[in-house]
């Protein structure tokens, strides 16, 4: 496959003082890219300086100026450009002062996009991003392409940009993109952009659903006439939002025909992207279950077809995909009880969809750190499917209020205790489902750590 250079304009930072705020995975990747581009880099994070130095161990002493313990002011002093990591809110006072002083503030996504080879296929949405991005990557590989697959999922885009500068070439760049990353774009635009859904999430960061949705929809703001905007026609928020894109509008739907896109015809996924009806795949042939995965499959098929994949390769790839770790992952069936790890279900909509995807009766393990907002619809989903709830973490008191009187609710001090408690009360035919509806950071490093601990606890059961 031929390689096409990205249309973005490179960002000149050679010799400039550039501050990187936040030193998680994307921040570390941004530092390495900036050093390759000749910038004078300073970093700041809440962690101690010794931990930051260890994280940057691949760089020689003196190459990066490090400020730990939240000393953002020192890092920002004299900076001509700031690269802010997704987890750092733009409302941070030192960043606000820098912006008011006229300092240019971008994110790792914007920085990386200026230095990539390969046209960008980007996916955002409240739920399903990681699954859909991974699925698109598999479809492209099955059709003979050599894509980079990453972004908010896995490898940061700055790593791809750095590899591009070293001579690595990809046909296409498939990127999971978060609302946090889209807050700080300037010129970033995908050739094909997809928004899967918009449901309440991250309302501890955004003042309203309108602000959260607006951040998601920035995915399309720089698109041109030769680009594509792929949208879920069934999503209530997207259907009533003003979606602005100069690109061609492509839709996918489980519930109705679409003018141009991918939809269901009975139990068959079909495409009319190119003016003719093409059968893509039967729903019962998908290995990943649930209505949300039908939507993910349709979105992946639409993006892959627009990127040039033949329909037979798409059909084969949809049938072959087995899903992601920590997303409705069947860990074990023990004495007739299925244990399912959906640790990536970090908001209420994801947990509702998880409950809808498994047979009743369910013992649900939920809770963690709240992300703001309410729990709309959760009580009704629990009423339909759950026989018992076990709550964990900081949100357990609030969740107990929301779920009071629906079914028995207990609390556990640890995830291991929750798993043992569930196992002691489960009967053959039950499903024990970890789908927290909350973030993991009160008790775990991240959702992956939570999922791994769940799986370890399940495998310890006799």
PDB file of C-alpha atoms in Angstrom, residues 68-340:
ATOM      1  CA  UNK A  68       7.912  17.969  40.652  1.00  0.00           C
ATOM      2  CA  UNK A  69       5.318  18.311  43.403  1.00  0.00           C
ATOM      3  CA  UNK A  70       2.985  20.411  41.255  1.00  0.00           C
ATOM      4  CA  UNK A  71       5.450  23.261  40.635  1.00  0.00           C
ATOM      5  CA  UNK A  72       3.771  24.263  37.383  1.00  0.00           C
ATOM      6  CA  UNK A  73       4.656  27.946  37.687  1.00  0.00           C
ATOM      7  CA  UNK A  74       8.389  27.255  37.411  1.00  0.00           C
ATOM      8  CA  UNK A  75       7.930  25.043  34.372  1.00  0.00           C
ATOM      9  CA  UNK A  76       5.726  27.609  32.639  1.00  0.00           C
ATOM     10  CA  UNK A  77       8.039  30.543  33.312  1.00  0.00           C
ATOM     11  CA  UNK A  78       9.455  31.665  29.981  1.00  0.00           C
ATOM     12  CA  UNK A  79       7.700  28.938  27.989  1.00  0.00           C
ATOM     13  CA  UNK A  80       6.862  29.814  24.375  1.00  0.00           C
ATOM     14  CA  UNK A  81       4.706  26.717  23.863  1.00  0.00           C
ATOM     15  CA  UNK A  82       2.925  24.500  26.397  1.00  0.00           C
ATOM     16  CA  UNK A  83       1.968  20.883  25.716  1.00  0.00           C
ATOM     17  CA  UNK A  84      -0.655  19.791  28.228  1.00  0.00           C
ATOM     18  CA  UNK A  85      -1.432  16.144  28.918  1.00  0.00           C
ATOM     19  CA  UNK A  86      -5.083  14.982  28.665  1.00  0.00           C
ATOM     20  CA  UNK A  87      -5.438  14.305  32.370  1.00  0.00           C
ATOM     21  CA  UNK A  88      -4.537  17.899  33.277  1.00  0.00           C
ATOM     22  CA  UNK A  89      -7.618  20.175  33.204  1.00  0.00           C
ATOM     23  CA  UNK A  90      -7.311  23.419  31.288  1.00  0.00           C
ATOM     24  CA  UNK A  91      -8.992  25.106  34.269  1.00  0.00           C
ATOM     25  CA  UNK A  92      -5.715  24.730  36.221  1.00  0.00           C
ATOM     26  CA  UNK A  93      -4.876  28.254  37.400  1.00  0.00           C
ATOM     27  CA  UNK A  94      -1.242  28.360  36.128  1.00  0.00           C
ATOM     28  CA  UNK A  95      -2.425  27.253  32.678  1.00  0.00           C
ATOM     29  CA  UNK A  96      -5.132  29.916  32.682  1.00  0.00           C
ATOM     30  CA  UNK A  97      -2.572  32.590  33.543  1.00  0.00           C
ATOM     31  CA  UNK A  98      -0.250  31.355  30.793  1.00  0.00           C
ATOM     32  CA  UNK A  99      -3.078  31.461  28.257  1.00  0.00           C
ATOM     33  CA  UNK A 100      -4.071  34.980  29.327  1.00  0.00           C
ATOM     34  CA  UNK A 101      -0.445  36.002  28.825  1.00  0.00           C
ATOM     35  CA  UNK A 102      -0.655  34.816  25.226  1.00  0.00           C
ATOM     36  CA  UNK A 103       1.309  31.568  25.572  1.00  0.00           C
ATOM     37  CA  UNK A 104       0.337  28.961  23.003  1.00  0.00           C
ATOM     38  CA  UNK A 105      -1.182  25.877  24.672  1.00  0.00           C
ATOM     39  CA  UNK A 106      -1.727  22.650  22.747  1.00  0.00           C
ATOM     40  CA  UNK A 107      -2.032  18.959  23.611  1.00  0.00           C
ATOM     41  CA  UNK A 108      -0.017  15.891  22.687  1.00  0.00           C
ATOM     42  CA  UNK A 109      -2.631  15.039  20.032  1.00  0.00           C
ATOM     43  CA  UNK A 110      -2.107  18.362  18.230  1.00  0.00           C
ATOM     44  CA  UNK A 111       1.686  18.149  18.554  1.00  0.00           C
ATOM     45  CA  UNK A 112       1.815  14.596  17.216  1.00  0.00           C
ATOM     46  CA  UNK A 113      -0.609  15.196  14.356  1.00  0.00           C
ATOM     47  CA  UNK A 114       1.778  17.749  12.836  1.00  0.00           C
ATOM     48  CA  UNK A 115       4.487  15.113  12.353  1.00  0.00           C
ATOM     49  CA  UNK A 116       2.689  11.946  11.257  1.00  0.00           C
ATOM     50  CA  UNK A 117       2.820   9.979   8.049  1.00  0.00           C
ATOM     51  CA  UNK A 118      -0.425   8.346   6.983  1.00  0.00           C
ATOM     52  CA  UNK A 119      -3.905   9.817   6.899  1.00  0.00           C
ATOM     53  CA  UNK A 120      -5.739   9.791  10.223  1.00  0.00           C
ATOM     54  CA  UNK A 121      -8.836   7.767  11.071  1.00  0.00           C
ATOM     55  CA  UNK A 122     -10.026   8.983  14.480  1.00  0.00           C
ATOM     56  CA  UNK A 123     -12.726   7.620  16.773  1.00  0.00           C
ATOM     57  CA  UNK A 124     -14.262   9.282  19.805  1.00  0.00           C
ATOM     58  CA  UNK A 125     -17.380   8.739  21.908  1.00  0.00           C
ATOM     59  CA  UNK A 126     -18.281   8.024  25.504  1.00  0.00           C
ATOM     60  CA  UNK A 127     -18.168   4.230  25.133  1.00  0.00           C
ATOM     61  CA  UNK A 128     -16.782   1.745  22.643  1.00  0.00           C
ATOM     62  CA  UNK A 129     -13.774   3.768  21.447  1.00  0.00           C
ATOM     63  CA  UNK A 130     -11.083   1.237  22.297  1.00  0.00           C
ATOM     64  CA  UNK A 131     -13.040  -1.695  20.902  1.00  0.00           C
ATOM     65  CA  UNK A 132     -13.859   0.112  17.668  1.00  0.00           C
ATOM     66  CA  UNK A 133     -10.346   1.448  17.106  1.00  0.00           C
ATOM     67  CA  UNK A 134      -8.835  -1.990  17.692  1.00  0.00           C
ATOM     68  CA  UNK A 135     -11.450  -3.557  15.409  1.00  0.00           C
ATOM     69  CA  UNK A 136     -10.718  -1.044  12.626  1.00  0.00           C
ATOM     70  CA  UNK A 137      -7.031  -1.861  12.923  1.00  0.00           C
ATOM     71  CA  UNK A 138      -7.772  -5.561  12.536  1.00  0.00           C
ATOM     72  CA  UNK A 139      -9.963  -4.936   9.484  1.00  0.00           C
ATOM     73  CA  UNK A 140      -7.248  -2.846   7.851  1.00  0.00           C
ATOM     74  CA  UNK A 141      -4.544  -5.434   8.508  1.00  0.00           C
ATOM     75  CA  UNK A 142      -6.796  -8.144   7.085  1.00  0.00           C
ATOM     76  CA  UNK A 143      -7.101  -6.087   3.899  1.00  0.00           C
ATOM     77  CA  UNK A 144      -3.333  -5.721   3.544  1.00  0.00           C
ATOM     78  CA  UNK A 145      -2.766  -2.291   5.063  1.00  0.00           C
ATOM     79  CA  UNK A 146      -0.037  -1.477   7.581  1.00  0.00           C
ATOM     80  CA  UNK A 147      -1.764   0.852  10.089  1.00  0.00           C
ATOM     81  CA  UNK A 148      -0.607   2.436  13.315  1.00  0.00           C
ATOM     82  CA  UNK A 149      -3.248   1.837  15.994  1.00  0.00           C
ATOM     83  CA  UNK A 150      -3.125   3.813  19.236  1.00  0.00           C
ATOM     84  CA  UNK A 151      -3.724   7.285  20.625  1.00  0.00           C
ATOM     85  CA  UNK A 152      -5.740   7.443  23.826  1.00  0.00           C
ATOM     86  CA  UNK A 153      -5.709   3.649  23.544  1.00  0.00           C
ATOM     87  CA  UNK A 154      -2.255   2.201  24.196  1.00  0.00           C
ATOM     88  CA  UNK A 155       0.645   3.852  22.368  1.00  0.00           C
ATOM     89  CA  UNK A 156       0.436   7.672  22.280  1.00  0.00           C
ATOM     90  CA  UNK A 157       0.359   9.353  18.872  1.00  0.00           C
ATOM     91  CA  UNK A 158       3.568  11.200  19.734  1.00  0.00           C
ATOM     92  CA  UNK A 159       5.345   7.829  19.601  1.00  0.00           C
ATOM     93  CA  UNK A 160       4.013   7.326  16.068  1.00  0.00           C
ATOM     94  CA  UNK A 161       5.146  10.824  15.110  1.00  0.00           C
ATOM     95  CA  UNK A 162       8.612  10.167  16.531  1.00  0.00           C
ATOM     96  CA  UNK A 163       8.840   6.921  14.562  1.00  0.00           C
ATOM     97  CA  UNK A 164       7.712   8.795  11.439  1.00  0.00           C
ATOM     98  CA  UNK A 165      10.608  11.225  11.867  1.00  0.00           C
ATOM     99  CA  UNK A 166      12.929   8.214  12.102  1.00  0.00           C
ATOM    100  CA  UNK A 167      11.661   6.885   8.759  1.00  0.00           C
ATOM    101  CA  UNK A 168       8.821   4.590   9.793  1.00  0.00           C
ATOM    102  CA  UNK A 169       5.830   4.805   7.453  1.00  0.00           C
ATOM    103  CA  UNK A 170       2.234   3.731   7.996  1.00  0.00           C
ATOM    104  CA  UNK A 171      -0.511   3.577   5.392  1.00  0.00           C
ATOM    105  CA  UNK A 172      -3.038   4.894   7.899  1.00  0.00           C
ATOM    106  CA  UNK A 173      -3.097   6.098  11.504  1.00  0.00           C
ATOM    107  CA  UNK A 174      -6.061   4.786  13.539  1.00  0.00           C
ATOM    108  CA  UNK A 175      -6.452   6.844  16.703  1.00  0.00           C
ATOM    109  CA  UNK A 176      -8.684   6.704  19.726  1.00  0.00           C
ATOM    110  CA  UNK A 177      -9.313  10.321  20.696  1.00  0.00           C
ATOM    111  CA  UNK A 178     -10.779  11.570  23.975  1.00  0.00           C
ATOM    112  CA  UNK A 179     -12.712  14.736  24.720  1.00  0.00           C
ATOM    113  CA  UNK A 180      -9.793  15.835  26.906  1.00  0.00           C
ATOM    114  CA  UNK A 181      -7.437  15.621  23.923  1.00  0.00           C
ATOM    115  CA  UNK A 182      -9.843  17.476  21.649  1.00  0.00           C
ATOM    116  CA  UNK A 183      -9.967  20.448  24.032  1.00  0.00           C
ATOM    117  CA  UNK A 184      -6.515  21.573  22.872  1.00  0.00           C
ATOM    118  CA  UNK A 185      -6.529  21.016  19.108  1.00  0.00           C
ATOM    119  CA  UNK A 186      -5.785  23.756  16.581  1.00  0.00           C
ATOM    120  CA  UNK A 187      -5.426  22.200  13.134  1.00  0.00           C
ATOM    121  CA  UNK A 188      -5.940  18.493  13.879  1.00  0.00           C
ATOM    122  CA  UNK A 189      -8.473  16.871  11.644  1.00  0.00           C
ATOM    123  CA  UNK A 190      -9.030  13.277  10.645  1.00  0.00           C
ATOM    124  CA  UNK A 191      -9.647  12.162   7.089  1.00  0.00           C
ATOM    125  CA  UNK A 192     -12.328   9.916   8.587  1.00  0.00           C
ATOM    126  CA  UNK A 193     -13.713  10.848  11.994  1.00  0.00           C
ATOM    127  CA  UNK A 194     -16.321   8.844  13.917  1.00  0.00           C
ATOM    128  CA  UNK A 195     -18.367   9.739  16.994  1.00  0.00           C
ATOM    129  CA  UNK A 196     -19.890   6.576  18.449  1.00  0.00           C
ATOM    130  CA  UNK A 197     -22.144   8.056  21.145  1.00  0.00           C
ATOM    131  CA  UNK A 198     -22.393  10.859  23.690  1.00  0.00           C
ATOM    132  CA  UNK A 199     -23.749   9.959  27.136  1.00  0.00           C
ATOM    133  CA  UNK A 200     -23.070  11.455  30.596  1.00  0.00           C
ATOM    134  CA  UNK A 201     -19.424  11.128  31.627  1.00  0.00           C
ATOM    135  CA  UNK A 202     -16.591  13.276  33.009  1.00  0.00           C
ATOM    136  CA  UNK A 203     -19.040  15.746  34.519  1.00  0.00           C
ATOM    137  CA  UNK A 204     -16.479  16.282  37.253  1.00  0.00           C
ATOM    138  CA  UNK A 205     -14.465  18.102  34.554  1.00  0.00           C
ATOM    139  CA  UNK A 206     -17.138  19.644  32.339  1.00  0.00           C
ATOM    140  CA  UNK A 207     -19.755  22.119  33.623  1.00  0.00           C
ATOM    141  CA  UNK A 208     -22.543  20.547  31.551  1.00  0.00           C
ATOM    142  CA  UNK A 209     -23.406  17.828  29.048  1.00  0.00           C
ATOM    143  CA  UNK A 210     -23.425  20.536  26.387  1.00  0.00           C
ATOM    144  CA  UNK A 211     -19.789  21.368  27.125  1.00  0.00           C
ATOM    145  CA  UNK A 212     -18.813  17.691  27.127  1.00  0.00           C
ATOM    146  CA  UNK A 213     -20.576  17.052  23.808  1.00  0.00           C
ATOM    147  CA  UNK A 214     -19.038  20.177  22.277  1.00  0.00           C
ATOM    148  CA  UNK A 215     -15.572  18.866  23.130  1.00  0.00           C
ATOM    149  CA  UNK A 216     -16.349  15.539  21.423  1.00  0.00           C
ATOM    150  CA  UNK A 217     -17.675  17.249  18.301  1.00  0.00           C
ATOM    151  CA  UNK A 218     -14.490  19.265  17.848  1.00  0.00           C
ATOM    152  CA  UNK A 219     -13.341  16.110  16.058  1.00  0.00           C
ATOM    153  CA  UNK A 220     -15.019  17.480  12.936  1.00  0.00           C
ATOM    154  CA  UNK A 221     -14.300  21.208  13.114  1.00  0.00           C
ATOM    155  CA  UNK A 222     -11.247  21.219  10.801  1.00  0.00           C
ATOM    156  CA  UNK A 223     -12.506  18.712   8.251  1.00  0.00           C
ATOM    157  CA  UNK A 224     -12.651  19.572   4.562  1.00  0.00           C
ATOM    158  CA  UNK A 225     -14.689  18.534   1.560  1.00  0.00           C
ATOM    159  CA  UNK A 226     -12.652  15.361   1.005  1.00  0.00           C
ATOM    160  CA  UNK A 227     -13.203  14.095   4.574  1.00  0.00           C
ATOM    161  CA  UNK A 228     -15.882  11.933   6.221  1.00  0.00           C
ATOM    162  CA  UNK A 229     -17.906  12.409   9.416  1.00  0.00           C
ATOM    163  CA  UNK A 230     -19.285   9.093  10.710  1.00  0.00           C
ATOM    164  CA  UNK A 231     -22.113   9.347  13.267  1.00  0.00           C
ATOM    165  CA  UNK A 232     -24.394   7.074  15.275  1.00  0.00           C
ATOM    166  CA  UNK A 233     -27.884   7.915  13.988  1.00  0.00           C
ATOM    167  CA  UNK A 234     -29.472   6.212  17.028  1.00  0.00           C
ATOM    168  CA  UNK A 235     -27.702   8.317  19.657  1.00  0.00           C
ATOM    169  CA  UNK A 236     -30.194  10.779  21.192  1.00  0.00           C
ATOM    170  CA  UNK A 237     -27.600  13.448  21.924  1.00  0.00           C
ATOM    171  CA  UNK A 238     -26.020  13.332  18.479  1.00  0.00           C
ATOM    172  CA  UNK A 239     -29.400  13.386  16.771  1.00  0.00           C
ATOM    173  CA  UNK A 240     -30.355  16.650  18.466  1.00  0.00           C
ATOM    174  CA  UNK A 241     -26.902  18.262  18.397  1.00  0.00           C
ATOM    175  CA  UNK A 242     -25.652  20.552  15.677  1.00  0.00           C
ATOM    176  CA  UNK A 243     -22.870  18.539  14.045  1.00  0.00           C
ATOM    177  CA  UNK A 244     -20.767  20.807  11.854  1.00  0.00           C
ATOM    178  CA  UNK A 245     -18.431  19.240   9.330  1.00  0.00           C
ATOM    179  CA  UNK A 246     -17.546  20.032   5.753  1.00  0.00           C
ATOM    180  CA  UNK A 247     -16.945  16.319   5.269  1.00  0.00           C
ATOM    181  CA  UNK A 248     -19.494  13.882   3.863  1.00  0.00           C
ATOM    182  CA  UNK A 249     -21.956  12.714   6.543  1.00  0.00           C
ATOM    183  CA  UNK A 250     -22.005   8.927   7.007  1.00  0.00           C
ATOM    184  CA  UNK A 251     -24.375   7.278   9.492  1.00  0.00           C
ATOM    185  CA  UNK A 252     -24.809   3.907  11.139  1.00  0.00           C
ATOM    186  CA  UNK A 253     -28.000   2.674  12.779  1.00  0.00           C
ATOM    187  CA  UNK A 254     -29.449  -0.433  14.440  1.00  0.00           C
ATOM    188  CA  UNK A 255     -33.002   0.861  14.184  1.00  0.00           C
ATOM    189  CA  UNK A 256     -33.614   2.309  10.726  1.00  0.00           C
ATOM    190  CA  UNK A 257     -32.249   2.634   7.190  1.00  0.00           C
ATOM    191  CA  UNK A 258     -29.749   5.445   6.613  1.00  0.00           C
ATOM    192  CA  UNK A 259     -29.280   7.643   3.582  1.00  0.00           C
ATOM    193  CA  UNK A 260     -25.604   6.714   3.320  1.00  0.00           C
ATOM    194  CA  UNK A 261     -23.807   4.391   5.677  1.00  0.00           C
ATOM    195  CA  UNK A 262     -24.254   1.060   7.465  1.00  0.00           C
ATOM    196  CA  UNK A 263     -27.396  -0.284   9.136  1.00  0.00           C
ATOM    197  CA  UNK A 264     -29.285  -3.415  10.115  1.00  0.00           C
ATOM    198  CA  UNK A 265     -31.629  -5.211   7.746  1.00  0.00           C
ATOM    199  CA  UNK A 266     -33.245  -7.793   9.999  1.00  0.00           C
ATOM    200  CA  UNK A 267     -30.275  -9.614  11.521  1.00  0.00           C
ATOM    201  CA  UNK A 268     -27.811  -8.649   8.779  1.00  0.00           C
ATOM    202  CA  UNK A 269     -25.439  -5.682   8.808  1.00  0.00           C
ATOM    203  CA  UNK A 270     -25.638  -4.016   5.380  1.00  0.00           C
ATOM    204  CA  UNK A 271     -23.870  -1.125   3.659  1.00  0.00           C
ATOM    205  CA  UNK A 272     -25.071   1.380   1.097  1.00  0.00           C
ATOM    206  CA  UNK A 273     -21.924   3.510   1.166  1.00  0.00           C
ATOM    207  CA  UNK A 274     -21.417   3.342  -2.571  1.00  0.00           C
ATOM    208  CA  UNK A 275     -24.956   3.483  -3.932  1.00  0.00           C
ATOM    209  CA  UNK A 276     -25.694  -0.225  -3.749  1.00  0.00           C
ATOM    210  CA  UNK A 277     -26.777  -2.626  -1.020  1.00  0.00           C
ATOM    211  CA  UNK A 278     -23.956  -4.892   0.188  1.00  0.00           C
ATOM    212  CA  UNK A 279     -24.315  -7.507   2.912  1.00  0.00           C
ATOM    213  CA  UNK A 280     -21.512  -7.157   5.439  1.00  0.00           C
ATOM    214  CA  UNK A 281     -22.053  -9.709   8.197  1.00  0.00           C
ATOM    215  CA  UNK A 282     -24.807 -11.501  10.094  1.00  0.00           C
ATOM    216  CA  UNK A 283     -25.189 -10.302  13.673  1.00  0.00           C
ATOM    217  CA  UNK A 284     -25.137 -13.853  15.047  1.00  0.00           C
ATOM    218  CA  UNK A 285     -21.712 -14.369  13.440  1.00  0.00           C
ATOM    219  CA  UNK A 286     -20.113 -11.721  15.710  1.00  0.00           C
ATOM    220  CA  UNK A 287     -18.082 -13.222  18.554  1.00  0.00           C
ATOM    221  CA  UNK A 288     -18.589 -10.148  20.750  1.00  0.00           C
ATOM    222  CA  UNK A 289     -22.123  -9.845  22.027  1.00  0.00           C
ATOM    223  CA  UNK A 290     -24.466  -7.027  22.986  1.00  0.00           C
ATOM    224  CA  UNK A 291     -26.243  -4.260  21.103  1.00  0.00           C
ATOM    225  CA  UNK A 292     -23.340  -1.894  21.748  1.00  0.00           C
ATOM    226  CA  UNK A 293     -21.020  -4.250  19.880  1.00  0.00           C
ATOM    227  CA  UNK A 294     -23.406  -4.302  16.907  1.00  0.00           C
ATOM    228  CA  UNK A 295     -22.996  -0.510  16.852  1.00  0.00           C
ATOM    229  CA  UNK A 296     -19.220  -0.817  17.202  1.00  0.00           C
ATOM    230  CA  UNK A 297     -19.169  -3.336  14.350  1.00  0.00           C
ATOM    231  CA  UNK A 298     -21.167  -1.036  12.090  1.00  0.00           C
ATOM    232  CA  UNK A 299     -18.920   1.924  12.873  1.00  0.00           C
ATOM    233  CA  UNK A 300     -15.782  -0.154  12.243  1.00  0.00           C
ATOM    234  CA  UNK A 301     -17.204  -1.450   8.963  1.00  0.00           C
ATOM    235  CA  UNK A 302     -18.094   2.071   7.791  1.00  0.00           C
ATOM    236  CA  UNK A 303     -14.661   3.502   8.597  1.00  0.00           C
ATOM    237  CA  UNK A 304     -12.792   0.552   7.084  1.00  0.00           C
ATOM    238  CA  UNK A 305     -14.883   0.636   3.894  1.00  0.00           C
ATOM    239  CA  UNK A 306     -14.339   4.383   3.478  1.00  0.00           C
ATOM    240  CA  UNK A 307     -10.605   3.776   3.940  1.00  0.00           C
ATOM    241  CA  UNK A 308     -10.631   1.333   1.031  1.00  0.00           C
ATOM    242  CA  UNK A 309     -11.093  -2.115   2.564  1.00  0.00           C
ATOM    243  CA  UNK A 310     -12.999  -4.551   0.324  1.00  0.00           C
ATOM    244  CA  UNK A 311     -16.258  -5.807   1.799  1.00  0.00           C
ATOM    245  CA  UNK A 312     -15.202  -9.466   1.905  1.00  0.00           C
ATOM    246  CA  UNK A 313     -12.184  -8.552   4.098  1.00  0.00           C
ATOM    247  CA  UNK A 314     -14.442  -6.470   6.354  1.00  0.00           C
ATOM    248  CA  UNK A 315     -16.922  -9.324   6.699  1.00  0.00           C
ATOM    249  CA  UNK A 316     -14.173 -11.772   7.604  1.00  0.00           C
ATOM    250  CA  UNK A 317     -12.613  -9.350  10.080  1.00  0.00           C
ATOM    251  CA  UNK A 318     -15.902  -8.637  11.824  1.00  0.00           C
ATOM    252  CA  UNK A 319     -16.495 -12.346  12.354  1.00  0.00           C
ATOM    253  CA  UNK A 320     -12.947 -13.014  13.594  1.00  0.00           C
ATOM    254  CA  UNK A 321     -12.753 -10.262  16.249  1.00  0.00           C
ATOM    255  CA  UNK A 322     -12.795 -11.568  19.831  1.00  0.00           C
ATOM    256  CA  UNK A 323     -12.945  -8.291  21.764  1.00  0.00           C
ATOM    257  CA  UNK A 324     -10.681  -6.534  24.257  1.00  0.00           C
ATOM    258  CA  UNK A 325      -9.366  -7.380  27.677  1.00  0.00           C
ATOM    259  CA  UNK A 326     -11.448  -5.737  30.439  1.00  0.00           C
ATOM    260  CA  UNK A 327     -14.428  -5.208  28.097  1.00  0.00           C
ATOM    261  CA  UNK A 328     -17.142  -7.819  28.712  1.00  0.00           C
ATOM    262  CA  UNK A 329     -14.353 -10.387  29.040  1.00  0.00           C
ATOM    263  CA  UNK A 330     -15.489 -13.820  30.154  1.00  0.00           C
ATOM    264  CA  UNK A 331     -12.918 -14.743  32.791  1.00  0.00           C
ATOM    265  CA  UNK A 332     -14.209 -18.125  33.842  1.00  0.00           C
ATOM    266  CA  UNK A 333     -17.306 -20.271  34.189  1.00  0.00           C
ATOM    267  CA  UNK A 334     -17.187 -22.054  37.548  1.00  0.00           C
ATOM    268  CA  UNK A 335     -19.926 -24.402  38.729  1.00  0.00           C
ATOM    269  CA  UNK A 336     -22.303 -22.885  36.203  1.00  0.00           C
ATOM    270  CA  UNK A 337     -21.563 -19.263  37.191  1.00  0.00           C
ATOM    271  CA  UNK A 338     -20.057 -16.937  34.561  1.00  0.00           C
ATOM    272  CA  UNK A 339     -17.585 -14.295  35.812  1.00  0.00           C
ATOM    273  CA  UNK A 340     -17.304 -11.311  33.454  1.00  0.00           C
TER     274      UNK A 340
END
